Structures are given as C-alpha cells and as structure tokens.
C-alpha cells in the first residue's frame, strides 16, 4: 500500500491499478502523481470511495472533469478539488445541489471572484454566507465584507 500512496513513478502507479482485487486503488486515487490514464481507469471502479478520491485528485484532466460534472454523486467531491479551472468552479457555485455550493464555499482554492459572486447570488442563504466567511473570509475584498455587514445590519 505504501508504494501506491507515496510513489511518484507513473509507470509503477499505472501498473498497480486493479492489482490484488483493487486493494491499491483507493491509495492510487488519492496520489496526485497517479497519471491521468490510471485515474480514468479508477473512475470506473465499483468502489464509491475510489471514485470520490479521483474527483478530488489534483491531477485530473479536463475530460475527467467534464465526466465528473455529469455525475451528481461525485460533484460534491469534485467541488472539494482545489485544482479546478475557473469555469468549473463557476458552474459548481451555481449548482442546484446545496451541498455542492457549500463545498465550493468551503474550498480554500476557490477563486475569490467566485466566492464574491456566491455572496451576491446566495445573499439570503445564511448557511452559504457563514461557510464562505468562516473558511474564506480572509480572502474576500474589503468592499464585499463591508456590503455583507451592511446587509446584516439592515
């Protein structure tokens, strides 16, 4: 298991996918050195934990992101990934699923512009606002924070 967790050799990591009835797969899915082709294979795992770990892997590529965006069960895990393109963060921040939006609000890599837009759009939702302020308030502009305080006082 240690090799699947700590190796950064793409050949070794790719060869471990599915070995020993998939016992390495969870560790491979979390390893940011696991190559994209191996992550693609892992995304087809029957193990939901493996698929969720792939969604959070910093090494996922655009085609995998597109596939994950279509899977309602994996969007929350994808929203926790700090290495997403701006447009993916934007789409996730307006998702119909509250938990997806809340996870974006909690993600310390979400672009401040996305968080500020979420404040403007979800301004009536205290849960989203509280999450943004708690996890990312230090990253917001002073203007945004002042406007939020004015709303709270009104």
PDB file of C-alpha atoms in Angstrom:
ATOM      1  CA  UNK A   1       0.000   0.000   0.000  1.00  0.00           C
ATOM      2  CA  UNK A   2       2.877   2.374   0.777  1.00  0.00           C
ATOM      3  CA  UNK A   3       4.069   2.349  -2.822  1.00  0.00           C
ATOM      4  CA  UNK A   4       0.605   3.348  -4.074  1.00  0.00           C
ATOM      5  CA  UNK A   5       0.479   6.180  -1.557  1.00  0.00           C
ATOM      6  CA  UNK A   6       3.974   7.615  -1.829  1.00  0.00           C
ATOM      7  CA  UNK A   7       5.375   6.679  -5.244  1.00  0.00           C
ATOM      8  CA  UNK A   8       5.640   9.354  -7.893  1.00  0.00           C
ATOM      9  CA  UNK A   9       6.626   6.949 -10.675  1.00  0.00           C
ATOM     10  CA  UNK A  10       3.800   6.986 -13.259  1.00  0.00           C
ATOM     11  CA  UNK A  11       4.679   3.544 -14.649  1.00  0.00           C
ATOM     12  CA  UNK A  12       4.573   1.884 -11.238  1.00  0.00           C
ATOM     13  CA  UNK A  13       1.353   3.689 -10.316  1.00  0.00           C
ATOM     14  CA  UNK A  14      -0.362   2.764 -13.586  1.00  0.00           C
ATOM     15  CA  UNK A  15       0.624  -0.876 -13.166  1.00  0.00           C
ATOM     16  CA  UNK A  16      -0.904  -1.036  -9.685  1.00  0.00           C
ATOM     17  CA  UNK A  17      -4.444  -0.165 -10.854  1.00  0.00           C
ATOM     18  CA  UNK A  18      -6.710  -3.132 -10.208  1.00  0.00           C
ATOM     19  CA  UNK A  19      -3.973  -5.318  -8.684  1.00  0.00           C
ATOM     20  CA  UNK A  20      -4.878  -7.563  -5.751  1.00  0.00           C
ATOM     21  CA  UNK A  21      -8.598  -7.112  -6.390  1.00  0.00           C
ATOM     22  CA  UNK A  22      -8.219  -3.333  -6.322  1.00  0.00           C
ATOM     23  CA  UNK A  23      -6.659  -3.133  -2.873  1.00  0.00           C
ATOM     24  CA  UNK A  24      -4.288  -0.386  -4.101  1.00  0.00           C
ATOM     25  CA  UNK A  25      -6.953   1.616  -5.905  1.00  0.00           C
ATOM     26  CA  UNK A  26      -8.007   3.890  -3.062  1.00  0.00           C
ATOM     27  CA  UNK A  27      -4.395   4.899  -2.383  1.00  0.00           C
ATOM     28  CA  UNK A  28      -3.756   5.433  -6.087  1.00  0.00           C
ATOM     29  CA  UNK A  29      -6.837   7.614  -6.421  1.00  0.00           C
ATOM     30  CA  UNK A  30      -5.536   9.951  -3.691  1.00  0.00           C
ATOM     31  CA  UNK A  31      -1.970  10.087  -5.019  1.00  0.00           C
ATOM     32  CA  UNK A  32      -1.529  13.310  -7.023  1.00  0.00           C
ATOM     33  CA  UNK A  33       1.249  11.610  -9.007  1.00  0.00           C
ATOM     34  CA  UNK A  34      -1.107   8.987 -10.414  1.00  0.00           C
ATOM     35  CA  UNK A  35      -1.244   9.579 -14.190  1.00  0.00           C
ATOM     36  CA  UNK A  36      -4.447  10.660 -15.880  1.00  0.00           C
ATOM     37  CA  UNK A  37      -4.887   7.346 -17.741  1.00  0.00           C
ATOM     38  CA  UNK A  38      -4.803   5.489 -14.420  1.00  0.00           C
ATOM     39  CA  UNK A  39      -7.259   7.976 -12.875  1.00  0.00           C
ATOM     40  CA  UNK A  40      -9.555   7.383 -15.841  1.00  0.00           C
ATOM     41  CA  UNK A  41      -9.486   3.644 -15.103  1.00  0.00           C
ATOM     42  CA  UNK A  42     -10.075   4.266 -11.400  1.00  0.00           C
ATOM     43  CA  UNK A  43     -13.105   6.403 -12.191  1.00  0.00           C
ATOM     44  CA  UNK A  44     -14.774   3.211 -13.417  1.00  0.00           C
ATOM     45  CA  UNK A  45     -14.252   1.488 -10.064  1.00  0.00           C
ATOM     46  CA  UNK A  46     -17.261  -0.032  -8.347  1.00  0.00           C
ATOM     47  CA  UNK A  47     -15.954   1.449  -5.091  1.00  0.00           C
ATOM     48  CA  UNK A  48     -17.592   4.824  -4.468  1.00  0.00           C
ATOM     49  CA  UNK A  49     -14.725   5.909  -2.183  1.00  0.00           C
ATOM     50  CA  UNK A  50     -12.254   5.371  -5.027  1.00  0.00           C
ATOM     51  CA  UNK A  51     -14.387   7.447  -7.432  1.00  0.00           C
ATOM     52  CA  UNK A  52     -14.728  10.229  -4.827  1.00  0.00           C
ATOM     53  CA  UNK A  53     -10.954  10.255  -4.307  1.00  0.00           C
ATOM     54  CA  UNK A  54     -10.409  10.533  -8.080  1.00  0.00           C
ATOM     55  CA  UNK A  55     -12.748  13.545  -8.119  1.00  0.00           C
ATOM     56  CA  UNK A  56     -10.554  15.244  -5.519  1.00  0.00           C
ATOM     57  CA  UNK A  57      -7.233  14.327  -7.134  1.00  0.00           C
ATOM     58  CA  UNK A  58      -5.303  17.433  -8.173  1.00  0.00           C
ATOM     59  CA  UNK A  59      -4.082  15.674 -11.316  1.00  0.00           C
ATOM     60  CA  UNK A  60      -7.450  15.194 -13.014  1.00  0.00           C
ATOM     61  CA  UNK A  61      -7.640  16.458 -16.583  1.00  0.00           C
ATOM     62  CA  UNK A  62     -10.368  18.365 -18.427  1.00  0.00           C
ATOM     63  CA  UNK A  63     -12.067  15.280 -19.947  1.00  0.00           C
ATOM     64  CA  UNK A  64     -12.348  13.710 -16.488  1.00  0.00           C
ATOM     65  CA  UNK A  65     -13.703  16.938 -15.039  1.00  0.00           C
ATOM     66  CA  UNK A  66     -16.380  17.009 -17.740  1.00  0.00           C
ATOM     67  CA  UNK A  67     -17.325  13.417 -16.946  1.00  0.00           C
ATOM     68  CA  UNK A  68     -17.439  14.131 -13.212  1.00  0.00           C
ATOM     69  CA  UNK A  69     -19.666  17.169 -13.776  1.00  0.00           C
ATOM     70  CA  UNK A  70     -22.281  14.813 -15.230  1.00  0.00           C
ATOM     71  CA  UNK A  71     -22.289  12.583 -12.148  1.00  0.00           C
ATOM     72  CA  UNK A  72     -24.494  14.029  -9.413  1.00  0.00           C
ATOM     73  CA  UNK A  73     -22.997  11.656  -6.845  1.00  0.00           C
ATOM     74  CA  UNK A  74     -19.437  12.892  -7.453  1.00  0.00           C
ATOM     75  CA  UNK A  75     -19.999  16.645  -7.806  1.00  0.00           C
ATOM     76  CA  UNK A  76     -19.539  17.287  -4.080  1.00  0.00           C
ATOM     77  CA  UNK A  77     -16.137  15.597  -4.152  1.00  0.00           C
ATOM     78  CA  UNK A  78     -15.234  17.484  -7.318  1.00  0.00           C
ATOM     79  CA  UNK A  79     -16.173  20.776  -5.629  1.00  0.00           C
ATOM     80  CA  UNK A  80     -13.610  19.980  -2.911  1.00  0.00           C
ATOM     81  CA  UNK A  81     -10.823  19.755  -5.506  1.00  0.00           C
ATOM     82  CA  UNK A  82      -8.621  22.835  -5.286  1.00  0.00           C
ATOM     83  CA  UNK A  83      -7.150  22.466  -8.754  1.00  0.00           C
ATOM     84  CA  UNK A  84     -10.167  23.142 -10.947  1.00  0.00           C
ATOM     85  CA  UNK A  85     -10.440  25.584 -13.837  1.00  0.00           C
ATOM     86  CA  UNK A  86     -12.238  28.845 -13.112  1.00  0.00           C
ATOM     87  CA  UNK A  87     -15.235  27.865 -15.273  1.00  0.00           C
ATOM     88  CA  UNK A  88     -15.685  24.610 -13.356  1.00  0.00           C
ATOM     89  CA  UNK A  89     -15.733  26.496 -10.060  1.00  0.00           C
ATOM     90  CA  UNK A  90     -18.246  28.888 -11.631  1.00  0.00           C
ATOM     91  CA  UNK A  91     -20.569  26.073 -12.699  1.00  0.00           C
ATOM     92  CA  UNK A  92     -20.308  24.295  -9.364  1.00  0.00           C
ATOM     93  CA  UNK A  93     -21.013  27.518  -7.465  1.00  0.00           C
ATOM     94  CA  UNK A  94     -24.475  27.750  -9.042  1.00  0.00           C
ATOM     95  CA  UNK A  95     -25.298  24.045  -8.925  1.00  0.00           C
ATOM     96  CA  UNK A  96     -28.808  23.110  -7.791  1.00  0.00           C
ATOM     97  CA  UNK A  97     -27.353  20.876  -5.091  1.00  0.00           C
ATOM     98  CA  UNK A  98     -26.833  22.888  -1.884  1.00  0.00           C
ATOM     99  CA  UNK A  99     -24.048  20.569  -0.713  1.00  0.00           C
ATOM    100  CA  UNK A 100     -22.084  21.220  -3.923  1.00  0.00           C
ATOM    101  CA  UNK A 101     -22.348  25.006  -3.436  1.00  0.00           C
ATOM    102  CA  UNK A 102     -21.437  24.700   0.235  1.00  0.00           C
ATOM    103  CA  UNK A 103     -18.351  22.651  -0.669  1.00  0.00           C
ATOM    104  CA  UNK A 104     -17.252  25.341  -3.134  1.00  0.00           C
ATOM    105  CA  UNK A 105     -17.761  27.920  -0.361  1.00  0.00           C
ATOM    106  CA  UNK A 106     -15.503  25.839   1.911  1.00  0.00           C
ATOM    107  CA  UNK A 107     -12.809  25.244  -0.726  1.00  0.00           C
ATOM    108  CA  UNK A 108      -9.791  27.398   0.135  1.00  0.00           C
ATOM    109  CA  UNK A 109      -8.679  27.305  -3.504  1.00  0.00           C
ATOM    110  CA  UNK A 110     -11.950  28.630  -4.935  1.00  0.00           C
ATOM    111  CA  UNK A 111     -11.263  31.919  -6.731  1.00  0.00           C
ATOM    112  CA  UNK A 112     -12.272  34.945  -4.633  1.00  0.00           C
ATOM    113  CA  UNK A 113     -14.326  36.233  -7.592  1.00  0.00           C
ATOM    114  CA  UNK A 114     -16.438  33.074  -7.421  1.00  0.00           C
ATOM    115  CA  UNK A 115     -16.926  33.418  -3.670  1.00  0.00           C
ATOM    116  CA  UNK A 116     -17.904  37.069  -4.023  1.00  0.00           C
ATOM    117  CA  UNK A 117     -20.394  36.185  -6.751  1.00  0.00           C
ATOM    118  CA  UNK A 118     -21.824  33.490  -4.481  1.00  0.00           C
ATOM    119  CA  UNK A 119     -22.320  36.109  -1.772  1.00  0.00           C
ATOM    120  CA  UNK A 120     -24.176  38.320  -4.236  1.00  0.00           C
ATOM    121  CA  UNK A 121     -26.363  35.465  -5.535  1.00  0.00           C
ATOM    122  CA  UNK A 122     -26.846  33.452  -2.321  1.00  0.00           C
ATOM    123  CA  UNK A 123     -27.011  36.552  -0.121  1.00  0.00           C
ATOM    124  CA  UNK A 124     -30.174  35.370   1.583  1.00  0.00           C
ATOM    125  CA  UNK A 125     -28.755  31.946   2.382  1.00  0.00           C
ATOM    126  CA  UNK A 126     -27.078  32.327   5.753  1.00  0.00           C
ATOM    127  CA  UNK A 127     -25.605  28.817   5.582  1.00  0.00           C
ATOM    128  CA  UNK A 128     -23.634  29.572   2.410  1.00  0.00           C
ATOM    129  CA  UNK A 129     -22.634  33.016   3.674  1.00  0.00           C
ATOM    130  CA  UNK A 130     -21.467  31.662   7.025  1.00  0.00           C
ATOM    131  CA  UNK A 131     -19.438  28.956   5.280  1.00  0.00           C
ATOM    132  CA  UNK A 132     -17.752  31.475   2.967  1.00  0.00           C
ATOM    133  CA  UNK A 133     -16.922  33.818   5.841  1.00  0.00           C
ATOM    134  CA  UNK A 134     -15.684  31.020   8.096  1.00  0.00           C
ATOM    135  CA  UNK A 135     -13.445  29.292   5.555  1.00  0.00           C
ATOM    136  CA  UNK A 136     -12.573  32.061   3.108  1.00  0.00           C
ATOM    137  CA  UNK A 137     -13.465  35.417   4.660  1.00  0.00           C
ATOM    138  CA  UNK A 138      -9.792  36.370   4.812  1.00  0.00           C
ATOM    139  CA  UNK A 139      -9.610  36.115   1.021  1.00  0.00           C
ATOM    140  CA  UNK A 140     -12.510  38.455   0.231  1.00  0.00           C
ATOM    141  CA  UNK A 141     -12.254  42.112  -0.666  1.00  0.00           C
ATOM    142  CA  UNK A 142     -12.976  44.707   1.975  1.00  0.00           C
ATOM    143  CA  UNK A 143     -15.825  46.041  -0.180  1.00  0.00           C
ATOM    144  CA  UNK A 144     -17.520  42.641  -0.169  1.00  0.00           C
ATOM    145  CA  UNK A 145     -17.134  42.285   3.591  1.00  0.00           C
ATOM    146  CA  UNK A 146     -18.479  45.792   4.232  1.00  0.00           C
ATOM    147  CA  UNK A 147     -21.509  45.145   1.991  1.00  0.00           C
ATOM    148  CA  UNK A 148     -22.193  41.916   3.880  1.00  0.00           C
ATOM    149  CA  UNK A 149     -22.034  43.732   7.210  1.00  0.00           C
ATOM    150  CA  UNK A 150     -24.467  46.371   5.917  1.00  0.00           C
ATOM    151  CA  UNK A 151     -26.876  43.602   4.838  1.00  0.00           C
ATOM    152  CA  UNK A 152     -26.598  42.008   8.282  1.00  0.00           C
ATOM    153  CA  UNK A 153     -27.400  45.317   9.974  1.00  0.00           C
ATOM    154  CA  UNK A 154     -30.404  46.048   7.755  1.00  0.00           C
TER     155      UNK A 154
END
